[in-house]
mmCIF file of C-alpha atoms and ligand atoms in Angstrom:
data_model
loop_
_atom_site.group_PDB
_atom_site.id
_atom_site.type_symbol
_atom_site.label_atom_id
_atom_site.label_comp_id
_atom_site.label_asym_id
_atom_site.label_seq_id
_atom_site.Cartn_x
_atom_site.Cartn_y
_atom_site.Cartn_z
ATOM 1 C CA UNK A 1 120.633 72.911 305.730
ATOM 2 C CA UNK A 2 118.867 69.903 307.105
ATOM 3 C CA UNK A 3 116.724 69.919 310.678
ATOM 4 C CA UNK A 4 116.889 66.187 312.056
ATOM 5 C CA UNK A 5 116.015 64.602 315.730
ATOM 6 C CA UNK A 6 119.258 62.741 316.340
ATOM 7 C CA UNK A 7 118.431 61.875 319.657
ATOM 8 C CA UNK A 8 115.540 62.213 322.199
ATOM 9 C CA UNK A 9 114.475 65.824 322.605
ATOM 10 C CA UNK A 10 117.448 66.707 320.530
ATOM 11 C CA UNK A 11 117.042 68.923 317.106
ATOM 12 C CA UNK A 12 120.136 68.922 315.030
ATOM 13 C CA UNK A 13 120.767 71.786 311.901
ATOM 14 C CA UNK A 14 122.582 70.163 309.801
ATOM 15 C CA UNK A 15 124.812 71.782 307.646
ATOM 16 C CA UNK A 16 128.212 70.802 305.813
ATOM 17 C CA UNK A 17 131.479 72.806 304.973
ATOM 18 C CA UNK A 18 133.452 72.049 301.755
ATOM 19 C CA UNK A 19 136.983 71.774 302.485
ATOM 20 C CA UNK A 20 139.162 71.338 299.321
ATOM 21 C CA UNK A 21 140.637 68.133 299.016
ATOM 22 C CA UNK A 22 139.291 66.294 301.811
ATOM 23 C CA UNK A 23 135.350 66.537 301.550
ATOM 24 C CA UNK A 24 132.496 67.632 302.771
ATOM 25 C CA UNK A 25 132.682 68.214 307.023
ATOM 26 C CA UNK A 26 129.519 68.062 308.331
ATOM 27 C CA UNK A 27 128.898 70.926 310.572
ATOM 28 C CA UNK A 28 126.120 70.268 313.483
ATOM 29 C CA UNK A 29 124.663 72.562 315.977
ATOM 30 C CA UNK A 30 121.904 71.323 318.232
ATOM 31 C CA UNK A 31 118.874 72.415 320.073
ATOM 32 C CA UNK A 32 118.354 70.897 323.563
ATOM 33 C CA UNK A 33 114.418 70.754 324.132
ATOM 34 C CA UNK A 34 114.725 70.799 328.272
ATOM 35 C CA UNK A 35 112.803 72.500 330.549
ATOM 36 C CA UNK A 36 115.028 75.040 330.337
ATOM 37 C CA UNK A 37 115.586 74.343 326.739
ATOM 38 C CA UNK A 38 119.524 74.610 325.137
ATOM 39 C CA UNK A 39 121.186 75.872 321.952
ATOM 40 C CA UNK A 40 124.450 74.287 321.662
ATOM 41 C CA UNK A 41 126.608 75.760 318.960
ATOM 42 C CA UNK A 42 125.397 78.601 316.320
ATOM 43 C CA UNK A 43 126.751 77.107 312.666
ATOM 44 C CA UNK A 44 129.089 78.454 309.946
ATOM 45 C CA UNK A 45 128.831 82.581 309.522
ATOM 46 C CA UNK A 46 128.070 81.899 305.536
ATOM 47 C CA UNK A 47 124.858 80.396 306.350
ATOM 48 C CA UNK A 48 123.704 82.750 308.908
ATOM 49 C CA UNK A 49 120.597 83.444 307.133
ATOM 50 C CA UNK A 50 119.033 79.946 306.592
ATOM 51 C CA UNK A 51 120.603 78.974 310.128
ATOM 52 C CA UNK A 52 118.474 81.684 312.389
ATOM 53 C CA UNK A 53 115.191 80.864 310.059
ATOM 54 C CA UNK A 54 115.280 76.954 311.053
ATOM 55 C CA UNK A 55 116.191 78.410 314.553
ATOM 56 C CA UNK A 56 113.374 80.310 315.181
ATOM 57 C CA UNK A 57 111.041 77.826 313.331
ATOM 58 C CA UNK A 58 112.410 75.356 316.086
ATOM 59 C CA UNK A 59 111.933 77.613 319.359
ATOM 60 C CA UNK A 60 110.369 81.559 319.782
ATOM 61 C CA UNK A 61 113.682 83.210 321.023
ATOM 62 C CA UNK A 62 112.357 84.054 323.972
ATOM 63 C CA UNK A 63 111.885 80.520 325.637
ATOM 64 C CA UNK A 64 116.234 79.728 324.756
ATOM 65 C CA UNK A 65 117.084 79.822 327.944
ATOM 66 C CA UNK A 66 120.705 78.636 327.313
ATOM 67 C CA UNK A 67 123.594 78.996 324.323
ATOM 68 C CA UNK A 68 126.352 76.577 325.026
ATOM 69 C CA UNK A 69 129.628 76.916 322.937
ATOM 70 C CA UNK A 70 131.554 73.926 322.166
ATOM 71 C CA UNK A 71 134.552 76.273 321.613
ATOM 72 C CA UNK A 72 135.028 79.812 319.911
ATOM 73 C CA UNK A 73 135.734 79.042 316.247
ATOM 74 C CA UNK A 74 134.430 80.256 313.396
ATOM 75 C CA UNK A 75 132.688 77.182 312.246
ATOM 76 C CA UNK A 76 130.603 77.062 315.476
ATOM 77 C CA UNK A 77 129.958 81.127 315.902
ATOM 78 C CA UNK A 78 128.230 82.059 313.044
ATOM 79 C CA UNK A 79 125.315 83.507 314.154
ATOM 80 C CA UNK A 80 126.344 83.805 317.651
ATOM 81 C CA UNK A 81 126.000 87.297 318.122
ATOM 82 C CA UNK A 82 122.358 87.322 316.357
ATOM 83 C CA UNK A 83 121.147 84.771 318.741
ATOM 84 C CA UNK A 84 122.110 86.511 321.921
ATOM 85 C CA UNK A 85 120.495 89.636 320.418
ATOM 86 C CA UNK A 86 116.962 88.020 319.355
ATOM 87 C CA UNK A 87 116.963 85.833 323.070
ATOM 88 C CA UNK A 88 117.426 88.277 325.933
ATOM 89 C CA UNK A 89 116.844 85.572 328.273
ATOM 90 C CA UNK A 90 119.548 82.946 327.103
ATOM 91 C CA UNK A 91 123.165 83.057 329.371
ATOM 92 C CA UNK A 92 126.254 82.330 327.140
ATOM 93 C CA UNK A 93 127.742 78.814 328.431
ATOM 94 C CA UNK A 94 131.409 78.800 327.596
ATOM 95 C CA UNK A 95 134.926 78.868 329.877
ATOM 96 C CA UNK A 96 136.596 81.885 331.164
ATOM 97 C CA UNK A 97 138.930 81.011 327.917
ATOM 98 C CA UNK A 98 135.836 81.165 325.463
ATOM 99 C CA UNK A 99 134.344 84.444 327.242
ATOM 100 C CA UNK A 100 137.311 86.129 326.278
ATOM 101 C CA UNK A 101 137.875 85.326 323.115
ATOM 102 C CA UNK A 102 134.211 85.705 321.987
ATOM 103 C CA UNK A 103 135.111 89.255 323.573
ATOM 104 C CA UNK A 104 137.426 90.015 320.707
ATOM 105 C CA UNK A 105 134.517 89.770 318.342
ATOM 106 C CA UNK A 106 131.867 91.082 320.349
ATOM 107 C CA UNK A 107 131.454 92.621 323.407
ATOM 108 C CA UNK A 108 129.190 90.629 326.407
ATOM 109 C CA UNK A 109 128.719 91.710 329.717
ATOM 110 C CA UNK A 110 129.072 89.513 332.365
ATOM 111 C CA UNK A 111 125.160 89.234 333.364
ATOM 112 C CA UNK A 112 125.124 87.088 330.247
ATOM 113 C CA UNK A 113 127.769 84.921 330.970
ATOM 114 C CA UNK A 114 127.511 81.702 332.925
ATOM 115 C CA UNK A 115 131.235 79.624 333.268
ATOM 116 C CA UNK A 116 131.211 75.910 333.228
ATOM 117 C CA UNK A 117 134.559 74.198 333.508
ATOM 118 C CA UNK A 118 134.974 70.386 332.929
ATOM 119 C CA UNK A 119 133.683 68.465 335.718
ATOM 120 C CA UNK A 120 131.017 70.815 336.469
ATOM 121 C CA UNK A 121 127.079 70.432 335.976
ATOM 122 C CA UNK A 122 124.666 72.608 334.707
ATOM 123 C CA UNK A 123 120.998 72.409 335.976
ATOM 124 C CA UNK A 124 118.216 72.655 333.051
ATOM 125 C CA UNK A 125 115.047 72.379 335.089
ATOM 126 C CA UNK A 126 114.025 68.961 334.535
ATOM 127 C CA UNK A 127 117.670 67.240 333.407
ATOM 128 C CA UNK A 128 121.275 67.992 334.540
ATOM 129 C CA UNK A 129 124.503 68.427 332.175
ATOM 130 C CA UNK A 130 127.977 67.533 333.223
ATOM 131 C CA UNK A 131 130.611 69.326 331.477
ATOM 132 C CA UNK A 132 133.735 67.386 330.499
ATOM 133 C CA UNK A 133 136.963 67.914 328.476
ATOM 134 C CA UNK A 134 137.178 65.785 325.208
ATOM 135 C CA UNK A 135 140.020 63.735 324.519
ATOM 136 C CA UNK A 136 141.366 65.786 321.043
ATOM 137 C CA UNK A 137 140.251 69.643 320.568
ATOM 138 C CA UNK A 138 141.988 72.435 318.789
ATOM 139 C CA UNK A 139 140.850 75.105 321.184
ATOM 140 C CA UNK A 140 141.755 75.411 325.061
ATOM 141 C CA UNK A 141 137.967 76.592 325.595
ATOM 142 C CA UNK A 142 136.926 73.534 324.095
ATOM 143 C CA UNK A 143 133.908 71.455 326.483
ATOM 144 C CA UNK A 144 131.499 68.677 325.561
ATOM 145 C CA UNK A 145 128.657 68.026 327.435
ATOM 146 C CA UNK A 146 127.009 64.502 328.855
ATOM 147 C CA UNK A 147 123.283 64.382 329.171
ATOM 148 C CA UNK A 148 123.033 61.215 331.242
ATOM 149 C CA UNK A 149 118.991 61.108 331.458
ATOM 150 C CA UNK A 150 119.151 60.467 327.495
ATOM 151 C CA UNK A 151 122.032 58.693 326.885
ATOM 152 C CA UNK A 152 123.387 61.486 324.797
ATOM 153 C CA UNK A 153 126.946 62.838 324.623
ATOM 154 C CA UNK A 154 127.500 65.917 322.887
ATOM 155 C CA UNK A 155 131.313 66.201 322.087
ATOM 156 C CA UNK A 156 132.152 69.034 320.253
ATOM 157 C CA UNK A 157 134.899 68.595 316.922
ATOM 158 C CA UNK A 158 136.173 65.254 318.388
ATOM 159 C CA UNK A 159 135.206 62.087 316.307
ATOM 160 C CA UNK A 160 134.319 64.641 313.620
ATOM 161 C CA UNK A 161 135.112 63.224 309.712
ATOM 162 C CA UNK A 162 134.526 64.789 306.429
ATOM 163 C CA UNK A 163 132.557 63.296 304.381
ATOM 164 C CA UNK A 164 132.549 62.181 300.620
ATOM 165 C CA UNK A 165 129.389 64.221 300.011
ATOM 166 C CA UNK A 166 127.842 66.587 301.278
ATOM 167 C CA UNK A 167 124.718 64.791 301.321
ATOM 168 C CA UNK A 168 122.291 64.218 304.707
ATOM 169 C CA UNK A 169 123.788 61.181 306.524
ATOM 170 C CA UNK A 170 121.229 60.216 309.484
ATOM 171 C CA UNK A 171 123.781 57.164 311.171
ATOM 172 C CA UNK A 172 127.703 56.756 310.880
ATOM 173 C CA UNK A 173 126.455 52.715 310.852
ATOM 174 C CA UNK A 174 124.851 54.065 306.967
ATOM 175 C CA UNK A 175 128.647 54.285 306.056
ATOM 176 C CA UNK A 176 131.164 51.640 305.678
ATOM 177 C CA UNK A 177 132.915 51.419 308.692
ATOM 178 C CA UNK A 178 136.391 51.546 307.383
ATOM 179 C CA UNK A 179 135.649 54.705 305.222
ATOM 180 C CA UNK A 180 134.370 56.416 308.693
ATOM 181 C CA UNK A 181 137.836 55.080 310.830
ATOM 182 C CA UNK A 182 139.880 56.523 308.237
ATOM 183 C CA UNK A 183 138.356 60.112 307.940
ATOM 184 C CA UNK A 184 138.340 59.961 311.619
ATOM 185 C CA UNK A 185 141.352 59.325 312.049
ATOM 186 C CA UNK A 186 142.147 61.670 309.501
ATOM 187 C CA UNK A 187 140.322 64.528 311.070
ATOM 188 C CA UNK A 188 141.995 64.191 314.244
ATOM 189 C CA UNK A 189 145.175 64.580 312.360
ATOM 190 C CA UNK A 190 144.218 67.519 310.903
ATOM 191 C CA UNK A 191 142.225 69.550 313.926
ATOM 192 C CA UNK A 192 144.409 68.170 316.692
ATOM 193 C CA UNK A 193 148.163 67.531 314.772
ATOM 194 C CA UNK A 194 149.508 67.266 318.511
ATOM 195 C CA UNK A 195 148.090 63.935 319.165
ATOM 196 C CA UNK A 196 151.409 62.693 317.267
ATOM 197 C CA UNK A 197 153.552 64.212 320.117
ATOM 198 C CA UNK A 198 151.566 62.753 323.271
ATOM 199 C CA UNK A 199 152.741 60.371 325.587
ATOM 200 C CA UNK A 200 149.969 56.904 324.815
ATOM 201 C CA UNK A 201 149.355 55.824 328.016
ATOM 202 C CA UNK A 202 148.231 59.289 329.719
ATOM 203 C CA UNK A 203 146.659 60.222 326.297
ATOM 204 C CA UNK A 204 144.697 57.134 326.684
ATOM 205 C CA UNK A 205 143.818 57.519 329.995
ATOM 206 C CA UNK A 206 141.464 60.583 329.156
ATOM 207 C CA UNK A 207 139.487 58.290 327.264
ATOM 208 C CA UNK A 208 138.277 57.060 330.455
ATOM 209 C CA UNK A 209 135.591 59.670 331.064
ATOM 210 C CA UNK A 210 133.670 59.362 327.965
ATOM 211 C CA UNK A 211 134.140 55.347 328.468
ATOM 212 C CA UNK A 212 132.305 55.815 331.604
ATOM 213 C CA UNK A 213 129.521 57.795 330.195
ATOM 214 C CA UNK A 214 128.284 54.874 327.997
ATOM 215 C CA UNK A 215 126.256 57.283 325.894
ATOM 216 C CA UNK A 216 123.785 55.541 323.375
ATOM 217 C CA UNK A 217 124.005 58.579 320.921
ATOM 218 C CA UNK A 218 127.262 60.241 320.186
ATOM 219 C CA UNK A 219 126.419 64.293 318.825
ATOM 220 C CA UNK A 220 129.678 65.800 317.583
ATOM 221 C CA UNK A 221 129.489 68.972 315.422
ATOM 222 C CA UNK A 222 131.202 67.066 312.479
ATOM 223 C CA UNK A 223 129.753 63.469 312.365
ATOM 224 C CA UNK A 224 126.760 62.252 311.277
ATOM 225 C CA UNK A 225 125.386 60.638 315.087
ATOM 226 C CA UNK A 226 126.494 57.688 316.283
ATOM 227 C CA UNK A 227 124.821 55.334 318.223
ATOM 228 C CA UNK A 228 125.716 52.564 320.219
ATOM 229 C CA UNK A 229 129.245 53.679 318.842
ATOM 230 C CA UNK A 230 131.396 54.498 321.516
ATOM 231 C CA UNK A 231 133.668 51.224 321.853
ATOM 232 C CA UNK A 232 134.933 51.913 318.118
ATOM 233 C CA UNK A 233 134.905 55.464 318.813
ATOM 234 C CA UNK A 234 137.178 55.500 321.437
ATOM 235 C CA UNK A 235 139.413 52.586 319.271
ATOM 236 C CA UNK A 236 140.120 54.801 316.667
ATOM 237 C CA UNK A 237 141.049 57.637 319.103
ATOM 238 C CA UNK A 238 143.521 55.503 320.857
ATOM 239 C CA UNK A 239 145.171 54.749 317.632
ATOM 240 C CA UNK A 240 145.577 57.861 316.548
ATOM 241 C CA UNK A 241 148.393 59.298 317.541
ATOM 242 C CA UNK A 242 150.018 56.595 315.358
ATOM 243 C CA UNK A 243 148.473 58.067 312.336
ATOM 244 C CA UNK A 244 150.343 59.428 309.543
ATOM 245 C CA UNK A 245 150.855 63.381 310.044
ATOM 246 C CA UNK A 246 148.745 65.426 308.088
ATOM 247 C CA UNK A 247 151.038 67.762 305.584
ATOM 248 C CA UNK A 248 148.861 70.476 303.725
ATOM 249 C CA UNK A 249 149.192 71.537 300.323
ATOM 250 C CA UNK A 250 152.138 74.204 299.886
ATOM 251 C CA UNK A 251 153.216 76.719 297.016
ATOM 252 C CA UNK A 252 154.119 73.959 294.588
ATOM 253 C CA UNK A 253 150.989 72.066 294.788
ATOM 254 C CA UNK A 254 148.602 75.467 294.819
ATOM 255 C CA UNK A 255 150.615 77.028 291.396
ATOM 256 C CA UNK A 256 150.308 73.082 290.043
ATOM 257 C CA UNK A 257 146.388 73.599 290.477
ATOM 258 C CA UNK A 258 146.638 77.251 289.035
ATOM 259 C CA UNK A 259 148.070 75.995 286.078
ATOM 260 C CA UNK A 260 145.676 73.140 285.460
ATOM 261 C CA UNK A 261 143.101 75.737 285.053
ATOM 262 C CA UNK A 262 145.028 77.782 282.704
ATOM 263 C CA UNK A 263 143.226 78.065 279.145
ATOM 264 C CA UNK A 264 145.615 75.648 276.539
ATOM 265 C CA UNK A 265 147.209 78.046 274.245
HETATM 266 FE FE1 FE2 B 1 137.457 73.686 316.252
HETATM 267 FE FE1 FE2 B 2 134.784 72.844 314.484
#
């Protein structure tokens, strides 16, 4: 795990998630440092341990004030319930959707809860977040968040793309840009397989929202940042639903790998 400042008065832990066969996804959670500062996301549940030591190194857990969720999945909970325990003054940001299925895992009482549904704001003391729906997600709780007094846009898995290593990347604009498009494009085929299905105008019409933002740093919690980014962003988004299905490996191909590790008799 890596702790970067992606943006101003932004921390990033950086960490990455091997996924067989398509590479390294880099897996980002931030900390907000606002008045009022902001955890946004709580990393993978196998690197629980390192995650809360850089956490606490970064903040004393009783100045969090705030843990926002992107969504509920695994890859973004991991230490969720640890945090809320060690910050008693930190209110769980998420959707009426994300409360309950956080529930499932672990129980929260409402006093700890604060809902935000796109189009709403949340006040940190000295800056104010507008909550918005991203264009591609793979969870109906799924927000991003728009901080417009830095120019940053924080946007959840969308524009997310493994990686060929799983080595620090500090700009997308480090990468060629071709490699990037494609494993975007891939990614969105493989998080959000109903982009093949939607109608293109109205799909591209919820681009509009993040076109309007105009952030200068693009935070998702699988992509290296981007910055100054967004028109190519939002190009390979609208193209996307053209792009080739993503088919996992089945039986066949798993027992063809089994076999290819098979000692030769
Ligand atoms: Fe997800
Ligand atoms: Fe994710």
């Amino acid at each position: 795990m890596h702790i970067t400042k992606p943006a101003p008065d932004v921390l990033a832990l950086n960490d990455a998630a091997e996924i067989p066969g398509l590479g390294f996804l880099p897996v980002n959670s931030f900390l907000v440092h606002a008045e009022q500062p902001m955890l946004i996301d709580t990393g993978l549940p196998t690197s629980r341990e390192a995650f809360l030591e850089q956490l606490w190194s970064a903040i004393d857990p009783s100045d969090l004030r705030w843990i926002y969720l992107t969504h509920p999945d695994r890859d973004h909970t991991g230490s969720l319930a640890e945090v809320m325990a060690a910050a008693p003054q930190a209110k769980l940001v998420t959707t009426f959707m994300g409360y309950g299925i956080v529930g499932i895992d672990f129980p929260i009482t409402p006093d700890r809860i604060y809902l935000l549904n796109p189009g709403q704001s949340l006040d940190l003391g000295d800056r104010t977040l507008t909550c918005f729906r991203p264009p591609v997600f793979d969870s109906p709780a799924t927000t991003g968040l728009h901080d417009a007094s830095t120019g940053t846009c924080f946007t959840s898995d969308c524009f997310g793309a493994p990686m060929a290593t799983g080595d620090l990347i500090e700009d997308i604009a480090d990468l060629p840009a071709d490699d990037v498009l494609a494993a975007q494009r891939l990614w969105v085929t493989v998080d959000s397989p109903w982009v093949a299905h939607v109608d293109r105008a109205r799909f591209h019409d919820t681009l509009q929202p993040l076109r309007a933002f105009d952030p200068t740093t693009v935070l998702s919690t699988h992509l290296p940042p981007a910055r100054d980014a967004m028109p190519q962003l939002l190009d390979m988004l609208a193209g996307s639903p053209d792009a080739d299905p993503f088919v996992g490996p089945d039986q066949a191909a798993l027992e063809a790998m089994l076999a290819g590790f098979e000692p030769a008799h």
